[in-house]
Structures are given as structure tokens and as C-alpha cells.
mmCIF file of C-alpha atoms in Angstrom:
data_model
loop_
_atom_site.group_PDB
_atom_site.id
_atom_site.type_symbol
_atom_site.label_atom_id
_atom_site.label_comp_id
_atom_site.label_asym_id
_atom_site.label_seq_id
_atom_site.Cartn_x
_atom_site.Cartn_y
_atom_site.Cartn_z
ATOM 1 C CA MET A 844 -63.528 77.120 36.266
ATOM 2 C CA THR A 845 -62.840 78.317 32.719
ATOM 3 C CA GLU A 846 -60.038 80.670 33.832
ATOM 4 C CA ALA A 847 -58.458 77.885 35.876
ATOM 5 C CA SER A 848 -58.658 75.530 32.888
ATOM 6 C CA ILE A 849 -57.033 78.096 30.619
ATOM 7 C CA LEU A 850 -54.182 78.654 33.069
ATOM 8 C CA PHE A 851 -53.667 74.920 33.504
ATOM 9 C CA PHE A 852 -53.494 74.188 29.782
ATOM 10 C CA ARG A 853 -51.316 77.261 29.197
ATOM 11 C CA ALA A 854 -48.866 75.884 31.751
ATOM 12 C CA CYS A 855 -48.856 72.510 29.981
ATOM 13 C CA LEU A 856 -48.149 74.202 26.662
ATOM 14 C CA THR A 857 -45.386 76.275 28.253
ATOM 15 C CA LEU A 858 -43.724 73.085 29.485
ATOM 16 C CA LEU A 859 -43.864 71.620 25.978
ATOM 17 C CA ALA A 860 -42.289 74.783 24.573
ATOM 18 C CA LEU A 861 -39.820 75.218 27.452
ATOM 19 C CA PRO A 862 -36.684 75.134 25.247
ATOM 20 C CA ILE A 863 -38.057 78.086 23.251
ATOM 21 C CA TYR A 864 -38.893 79.999 26.438
ATOM 22 C CA LEU A 865 -35.346 79.386 27.671
ATOM 23 C CA LEU A 866 -33.840 80.574 24.391
ATOM 24 C CA SER A 867 -36.060 83.657 24.600
ATOM 25 C CA PHE A 868 -34.898 84.335 28.149
ATOM 26 C CA LEU A 869 -31.290 84.134 26.951
ATOM 27 C CA GLY A 870 -32.040 86.520 24.071
ATOM 28 C CA MET A 871 -31.357 83.876 21.427
ATOM 29 C CA TRP A 872 -34.836 83.010 20.148
ATOM 30 C CA GLU A 873 -35.830 86.328 18.548
ATOM 31 C CA PRO A 874 -32.834 86.620 16.179
ATOM 32 C CA PHE A 875 -33.097 82.916 15.245
ATOM 33 C CA CYS A 876 -36.861 83.237 14.720
ATOM 34 C CA LYS A 877 -36.552 86.398 12.626
ATOM 35 C CA LYS A 878 -33.723 85.178 10.409
ATOM 36 C CA ILE A 879 -34.348 81.445 10.019
ATOM 37 C CA PHE A 880 -37.437 79.934 11.643
ATOM 38 C CA PHE A 881 -40.185 82.423 10.760
ATOM 39 C CA PRO A 882 -39.255 82.866 7.063
ATOM 40 C CA PHE A 883 -39.159 79.047 6.724
ATOM 41 C CA PHE A 884 -42.423 78.591 8.640
ATOM 42 C CA LEU A 885 -44.240 81.383 6.811
ATOM 43 C CA GLU A 886 -43.358 79.970 3.391
ATOM 44 C CA LYS A 887 -44.838 76.583 4.404
ATOM 45 C CA LEU A 888 -47.922 78.146 6.025
ATOM 46 C CA SER A 889 -48.462 80.433 3.031
ATOM 47 C CA ALA A 890 -48.542 77.438 0.679
ATOM 48 C CA ILE A 891 -51.194 75.729 2.837
ATOM 49 C CA HIS A 892 -53.184 78.930 3.351
ATOM 50 C CA GLU A 893 -53.130 79.634 -0.393
ATOM 51 C CA ARG A 894 -54.722 76.268 -1.177
ATOM 52 C CA LYS A 895 -57.452 76.841 1.403
ATOM 53 C CA ALA A 896 -58.143 80.523 0.649
ATOM 54 C CA LYS A 897 -57.574 80.662 -3.128
ATOM 55 C CA LYS A 898 -61.236 81.185 -4.100
ATOM 56 C CA GLN A 899 -61.730 83.873 -1.450
ATOM 57 C CA LYS A 900 -58.610 85.703 -2.619
ATOM 58 C CA GLN A 901 -59.610 85.512 -6.271
ATOM 59 C CA GLU A 902 -62.952 87.079 -5.401
ATOM 60 C CA LEU A 903 -61.360 89.659 -3.077
ATOM 61 C CA PHE A 904 -58.904 91.008 -5.632
ATOM 62 C CA ARG A 905 -61.246 90.782 -8.622
ATOM 63 C CA ASN A 906 -62.104 94.491 -8.533
ATOM 64 C CA LEU A 907 -58.546 95.808 -8.019
ATOM 65 C CA PRO A 908 -58.508 97.314 -11.561
ATOM 66 C CA ASP A 909 -61.486 99.501 -10.551
ATOM 67 C CA PHE A 910 -59.096 101.567 -8.435
ATOM 68 C CA THR A 911 -56.736 102.441 -11.282
ATOM 69 C CA SER A 912 -55.828 106.120 -11.049
ATOM 70 C CA PRO A 913 -57.047 108.650 -13.655
ATOM 71 C CA SER A 914 -53.542 108.547 -15.175
ATOM 72 C CA GLY A 915 -54.141 104.912 -16.143
ATOM 73 C CA GLU A 916 -51.607 103.478 -13.690
ATOM 74 C CA LEU A 917 -52.440 101.147 -10.810
ATOM 75 C CA LYS A 918 -49.964 101.594 -7.953
ATOM 76 C CA LEU A 919 -50.107 98.997 -5.193
ATOM 77 C CA LEU A 920 -48.421 98.970 -1.804
ATOM 78 C CA GLU A 921 -48.268 95.678 0.073
ATOM 79 C CA ILE A 922 -47.677 95.743 3.833
ATOM 80 C CA GLY A 923 -45.930 92.635 5.128
ATOM 81 C CA THR A 924 -45.209 91.145 1.709
ATOM 82 C CA GLY A 925 -43.486 88.099 3.213
ATOM 83 C CA CYS A 926 -43.094 85.444 0.523
ATOM 84 C CA GLY A 927 -45.145 87.311 -2.095
ATOM 85 C CA ALA A 928 -48.131 84.964 -1.963
ATOM 86 C CA ASN A 929 -50.507 87.654 -3.286
ATOM 87 C CA PHE A 930 -48.600 88.540 -6.464
ATOM 88 C CA GLN A 931 -50.514 86.040 -8.587
ATOM 89 C CA TYR A 932 -53.764 87.941 -7.986
ATOM 90 C CA TYR A 933 -52.539 91.378 -9.061
ATOM 91 C CA PRO A 934 -53.561 92.796 -12.470
ATOM 92 C CA PRO A 935 -50.992 92.770 -15.297
ATOM 93 C CA GLY A 936 -48.902 95.922 -15.546
ATOM 94 C CA CYS A 937 -49.589 97.230 -12.061
ATOM 95 C CA LYS A 938 -46.703 98.756 -10.095
ATOM 96 C CA VAL A 939 -46.003 97.105 -6.726
ATOM 97 C CA THR A 940 -44.053 98.466 -3.772
ATOM 98 C CA CYS A 941 -43.285 95.716 -1.261
ATOM 99 C CA THR A 942 -42.724 96.320 2.443
ATOM 100 C CA ASP A 943 -41.892 94.066 5.369
ATOM 101 C CA ILE A 944 -40.453 94.607 8.818
ATOM 102 C CA ASN A 945 -38.388 91.450 8.334
ATOM 103 C CA PRO A 946 -35.844 91.603 5.473
ATOM 104 C CA ASN A 947 -35.093 87.875 5.638
ATOM 105 C CA PHE A 948 -37.641 86.715 3.044
ATOM 106 C CA GLN A 949 -35.437 87.497 0.065
ATOM 107 C CA GLN A 950 -35.078 83.959 -1.329
ATOM 108 C CA SER A 951 -38.783 83.069 -1.303
ATOM 109 C CA LEU A 952 -39.732 86.592 -2.402
ATOM 110 C CA SER A 953 -37.361 86.359 -5.377
ATOM 111 C CA ARG A 954 -38.972 83.049 -6.388
ATOM 112 C CA SER A 955 -42.422 84.667 -6.293
ATOM 113 C CA MET A 956 -41.199 87.618 -8.349
ATOM 114 C CA ASN A 957 -39.747 85.285 -10.995
ATOM 115 C CA LYS A 958 -43.058 83.406 -11.205
ATOM 116 C CA ASN A 959 -45.124 86.600 -11.499
ATOM 117 C CA GLN A 960 -43.505 88.756 -14.138
ATOM 118 C CA HIS A 961 -46.868 90.161 -15.229
ATOM 119 C CA ILE A 962 -46.468 92.871 -12.568
ATOM 120 C CA ARG A 963 -43.840 95.606 -12.203
ATOM 121 C CA TYR A 964 -41.830 95.706 -8.993
ATOM 122 C CA GLU A 965 -41.010 99.232 -7.871
ATOM 123 C CA ARG A 966 -38.970 98.620 -4.702
ATOM 124 C CA PHE A 967 -38.734 96.726 -1.417
ATOM 125 C CA LEU A 968 -38.813 98.721 1.825
ATOM 126 C CA VAL A 969 -37.888 97.422 5.266
ATOM 127 C CA ALA A 970 -40.695 99.089 7.196
ATOM 128 C CA ALA A 971 -43.238 98.423 9.929
ATOM 129 C CA GLY A 972 -46.914 98.908 9.133
ATOM 130 C CA GLU A 973 -47.128 101.710 11.683
ATOM 131 C CA ASP A 974 -44.294 103.661 10.056
ATOM 132 C CA LEU A 975 -44.420 103.983 6.272
ATOM 133 C CA HIS A 976 -42.687 107.369 6.191
ATOM 134 C CA GLN A 977 -40.731 106.295 3.099
ATOM 135 C CA VAL A 978 -44.020 106.260 1.156
ATOM 136 C CA PRO A 979 -45.387 109.715 0.211
ATOM 137 C CA SER A 980 -48.900 110.666 1.318
ATOM 138 C CA GLY A 981 -51.664 110.018 -1.213
ATOM 139 C CA SER A 982 -49.286 108.209 -3.570
ATOM 140 C CA VAL A 983 -50.867 104.747 -4.003
ATOM 141 C CA ASP A 984 -54.156 103.496 -5.429
ATOM 142 C CA ALA A 985 -54.486 100.409 -3.231
ATOM 143 C CA VAL A 986 -52.875 98.959 -0.111
ATOM 144 C CA ILE A 987 -52.888 95.186 0.456
ATOM 145 C CA CYS A 988 -52.434 93.557 3.854
ATOM 146 C CA THR A 989 -53.006 89.832 4.427
ATOM 147 C CA LEU A 990 -52.180 87.934 7.629
ATOM 148 C CA VAL A 991 -50.234 90.917 8.935
ATOM 149 C CA LEU A 992 -52.478 92.952 11.260
ATOM 150 C CA CYS A 993 -52.291 90.067 13.749
ATOM 151 C CA SER A 994 -48.647 90.891 14.435
ATOM 152 C CA VAL A 995 -48.236 94.655 14.000
ATOM 153 C CA ARG A 996 -47.543 96.501 17.248
ATOM 154 C CA ASN A 997 -50.439 98.909 16.733
ATOM 155 C CA VAL A 998 -53.411 98.094 14.480
ATOM 156 C CA ASP A 999 -54.903 101.609 14.655
ATOM 157 C CA GLY A 1000 -51.516 103.164 13.902
ATOM 158 C CA THR A 1001 -51.141 100.921 10.862
ATOM 159 C CA LEU A 1002 -54.600 101.853 9.578
ATOM 160 C CA LYS A 1003 -53.750 105.553 9.984
ATOM 161 C CA GLU A 1004 -50.687 105.023 7.812
ATOM 162 C CA VAL A 1005 -52.813 103.150 5.261
ATOM 163 C CA LEU A 1006 -55.193 106.107 5.048
ATOM 164 C CA ARG A 1007 -52.277 108.518 4.735
ATOM 165 C CA VAL A 1008 -50.552 106.786 1.800
ATOM 166 C CA LEU A 1009 -53.798 106.080 -0.102
ATOM 167 C CA ARG A 1010 -55.035 108.638 -2.591
ATOM 168 C CA PRO A 1011 -58.653 109.795 -2.106
ATOM 169 C CA GLY A 1012 -60.869 107.042 -3.494
ATOM 170 C CA GLY A 1013 -58.137 104.425 -3.064
ATOM 171 C CA ALA A 1014 -58.792 101.063 -1.395
ATOM 172 C CA PHE A 1015 -57.378 98.956 1.423
ATOM 173 C CA TYR A 1016 -57.651 95.173 0.912
ATOM 174 C CA PHE A 1017 -57.392 92.822 3.878
ATOM 175 C CA LEU A 1018 -57.595 89.148 4.827
ATOM 176 C CA GLU A 1019 -56.798 88.522 8.489
ATOM 177 C CA HIS A 1020 -57.311 85.813 11.074
ATOM 178 C CA VAL A 1021 -59.181 87.103 14.125
ATOM 179 C CA ALA A 1022 -60.625 86.158 17.501
ATOM 180 C CA ALA A 1023 -63.302 83.467 17.426
ATOM 181 C CA ASP A 1024 -66.727 83.937 18.991
ATOM 182 C CA HIS A 1025 -66.222 84.248 22.752
ATOM 183 C CA SER A 1026 -68.714 81.485 23.512
ATOM 184 C CA SER A 1027 -66.960 78.977 21.265
ATOM 185 C CA TRP A 1028 -64.411 76.245 21.956
ATOM 186 C CA ARG A 1029 -62.204 77.872 19.326
ATOM 187 C CA TYR A 1030 -61.879 80.982 21.458
ATOM 188 C CA PHE A 1031 -61.086 78.831 24.491
ATOM 189 C CA TRP A 1032 -58.339 77.148 22.431
ATOM 190 C CA GLN A 1033 -57.072 80.548 21.224
ATOM 191 C CA GLN A 1034 -56.737 81.775 24.806
ATOM 192 C CA ILE A 1035 -54.744 78.677 25.780
ATOM 193 C CA CYS A 1036 -52.368 79.015 22.826
ATOM 194 C CA TYR A 1037 -52.040 82.814 22.949
ATOM 195 C CA PRO A 1038 -48.790 83.356 24.961
ATOM 196 C CA THR A 1039 -46.817 80.495 23.414
ATOM 197 C CA TRP A 1040 -48.127 81.162 19.900
ATOM 198 C CA LYS A 1041 -47.144 84.830 20.160
ATOM 199 C CA LEU A 1042 -43.623 83.915 21.274
ATOM 200 C CA VAL A 1043 -43.052 81.178 18.713
ATOM 201 C CA PHE A 1044 -44.574 82.968 15.714
ATOM 202 C CA ALA A 1045 -42.965 86.412 15.866
ATOM 203 C CA GLY A 1046 -45.602 88.319 17.825
ATOM 204 C CA CYS A 1047 -48.703 86.903 16.121
ATOM 205 C CA CYS A 1048 -51.776 87.631 18.307
ATOM 206 C CA LEU A 1049 -54.661 85.170 18.164
ATOM 207 C CA THR A 1050 -57.442 87.151 19.820
ATOM 208 C CA ARG A 1051 -57.506 90.502 18.036
ATOM 209 C CA LYS A 1052 -60.915 91.843 16.976
ATOM 210 C CA ILE A 1053 -59.528 93.562 13.910
ATOM 211 C CA TRP A 1054 -62.977 94.159 12.427
ATOM 212 C CA LYS A 1055 -63.600 96.690 15.233
ATOM 213 C CA ASN A 1056 -60.438 98.617 14.351
ATOM 214 C CA LEU A 1057 -61.577 98.753 10.725
ATOM 215 C CA GLU A 1058 -65.065 99.885 11.685
ATOM 216 C CA GLN A 1059 -63.626 102.717 13.791
ATOM 217 C CA ALA A 1060 -61.085 103.875 11.181
ATOM 218 C CA ASN A 1061 -61.994 106.822 8.966
ATOM 219 C CA PHE A 1062 -62.833 104.933 5.785
ATOM 220 C CA SER A 1063 -65.752 106.191 3.697
ATOM 221 C CA LYS A 1064 -66.843 102.665 2.773
ATOM 222 C CA LEU A 1065 -66.179 99.273 4.370
ATOM 223 C CA LYS A 1066 -67.065 95.907 2.886
ATOM 224 C CA LEU A 1067 -66.223 93.234 5.469
ATOM 225 C CA GLN A 1068 -67.167 89.589 5.780
ATOM 226 C CA HIS A 1069 -66.468 87.000 8.487
ATOM 227 C CA VAL A 1070 -65.350 83.683 6.996
ATOM 228 C CA SER A 1071 -63.766 80.456 8.172
ATOM 229 C CA ILE A 1072 -60.653 79.172 6.402
ATOM 230 C CA ALA A 1073 -60.294 75.402 6.781
ATOM 231 C CA LEU A 1074 -57.018 75.086 8.698
ATOM 232 C CA PRO A 1075 -57.649 72.047 10.945
ATOM 233 C CA TRP A 1076 -55.774 71.723 14.226
ATOM 234 C CA THR A 1077 -54.836 75.410 14.238
ATOM 235 C CA PRO A 1078 -56.346 78.302 16.239
ATOM 236 C CA ILE A 1079 -56.443 80.607 13.178
ATOM 237 C CA GLN A 1080 -59.546 79.439 11.325
ATOM 238 C CA PRO A 1081 -61.788 82.523 11.892
ATOM 239 C CA HIS A 1082 -60.944 85.263 9.362
ATOM 240 C CA ILE A 1083 -62.245 88.566 8.092
ATOM 241 C CA ILE A 1084 -61.970 89.513 4.426
ATOM 242 C CA GLY A 1085 -62.879 92.581 2.406
ATOM 243 C CA TYR A 1086 -61.823 96.075 1.402
ATOM 244 C CA ALA A 1087 -62.288 99.642 2.591
ATOM 245 C CA VAL A 1088 -62.290 102.853 0.556
ATOM 246 C CA LYS A 1089 -60.664 106.130 1.627
#
């Protein structure tokens, strides 16, 4: 009964999004999404998410200075920088390397950089989370990744790269939306939305259990908390938040 209901509602949602499916079939949706739609959408979503998650983020990044290297520098690497929504939480004087697989965030990223001149911008790299070969091993004190692991091609591969680029004792900070409890209506809703959501929003997966990937990665310490971010009428309310130490 549940499977049949999911398939029925998925079909209804597919009909509603039929123009996008047709554009995808013709090979036109992905370039439009990557260059125009997703950067526009992400900037709007980031503004809403920031208002809802501000207190959690302030608490999350409070201890970033604790991971300053013995040299006195704090080098940060952000995976999937997007619009630069996290810059405001970084300590003054830290050095930030920004990465994103999509280079089309330049306008909104420049605005964030202009607003947050308390940090030093090292460089911007067009790179996927699973392939950070441009970043030397053991070269950064902290890696930040928020609302990104939902859309990387390989979560475990990304975490391996995180561990590689971190120096020993460095930290990985995360805030990600995840699968809801399987017995909940939210999970039922996530399953209905999954195929269309993934197509429309650049590969974003609604039902990943990212906490399991983190638990199985080779971190020496993991501080992880399940929280709910108030985003009504969306399937991305369940989140995990925390940090892990190499």
C-alpha cells in the first residue's frame, strides 16, 4: 500500500514537473540549471536557511579558533562554498580557500566577500568534493561543508579527501540535511519528492543517512547531533550538525 502510494504521488509530481523532464531529456535542463537556475535558487534558499539556522551555526563554529595551527595561522577549506553564507562565522584573520564544482556563483560570492572582509581569501578552486587534488595533503586546519554532502557523487570519497587535506588534529565541520526517521510522514514525503527534487535541484538527494558515513570514516573524534531546522513545506527539515577531528 505504501509503495503504491509513493509511486502514485511520484507520478503526479512528475506530471507537474513535466516541462523540466522534457528539457532534461533534450539535454537542455542541466546547463540551464547549473548556470542560471541553481545559483539563483541557492542564493534565495541560503538566505532563508541562514535565518532559521543562525543560532546553530554560531554555536557550531564557536570553537573554530581552537584548531589554529602551531604557527598561529588558521587555514580553512570550504567545500561547496556556493554563495559564501558561512563567511560571517569565520574568525578574523583566518585564511580561506573556497571550492565549488559549479563556477557560476561568482556574483553572489563576490557580494559575500565584500561584506566579510575580516577574513583573508586565498583562492577559489573549481573542484568536486571527491577530487581536491589541487589542495596538498595535510595543509589545512579545518574543512567546512554545509548543505553539500547531499549532492556529491560519493559521500565516502569526499570524506576521504577531507581526511587527506586536514592536518593531524584538524577538524571537519558539517551541517547537512538528511533522511527523516523511516516511520515518519516526513520520510514518506521525502520518498515521493526524491526523483523530481534530485533532477530540479542539481542532484540533491533527500534520503541520505550521512551520519552513518561520518561514523564509519576514520575520524578520531566525532561530535554529531540530529536537529530539525524549521523549513515548513519542504522535505529538508531533518539535519545533522557537528564536527569531527582527524
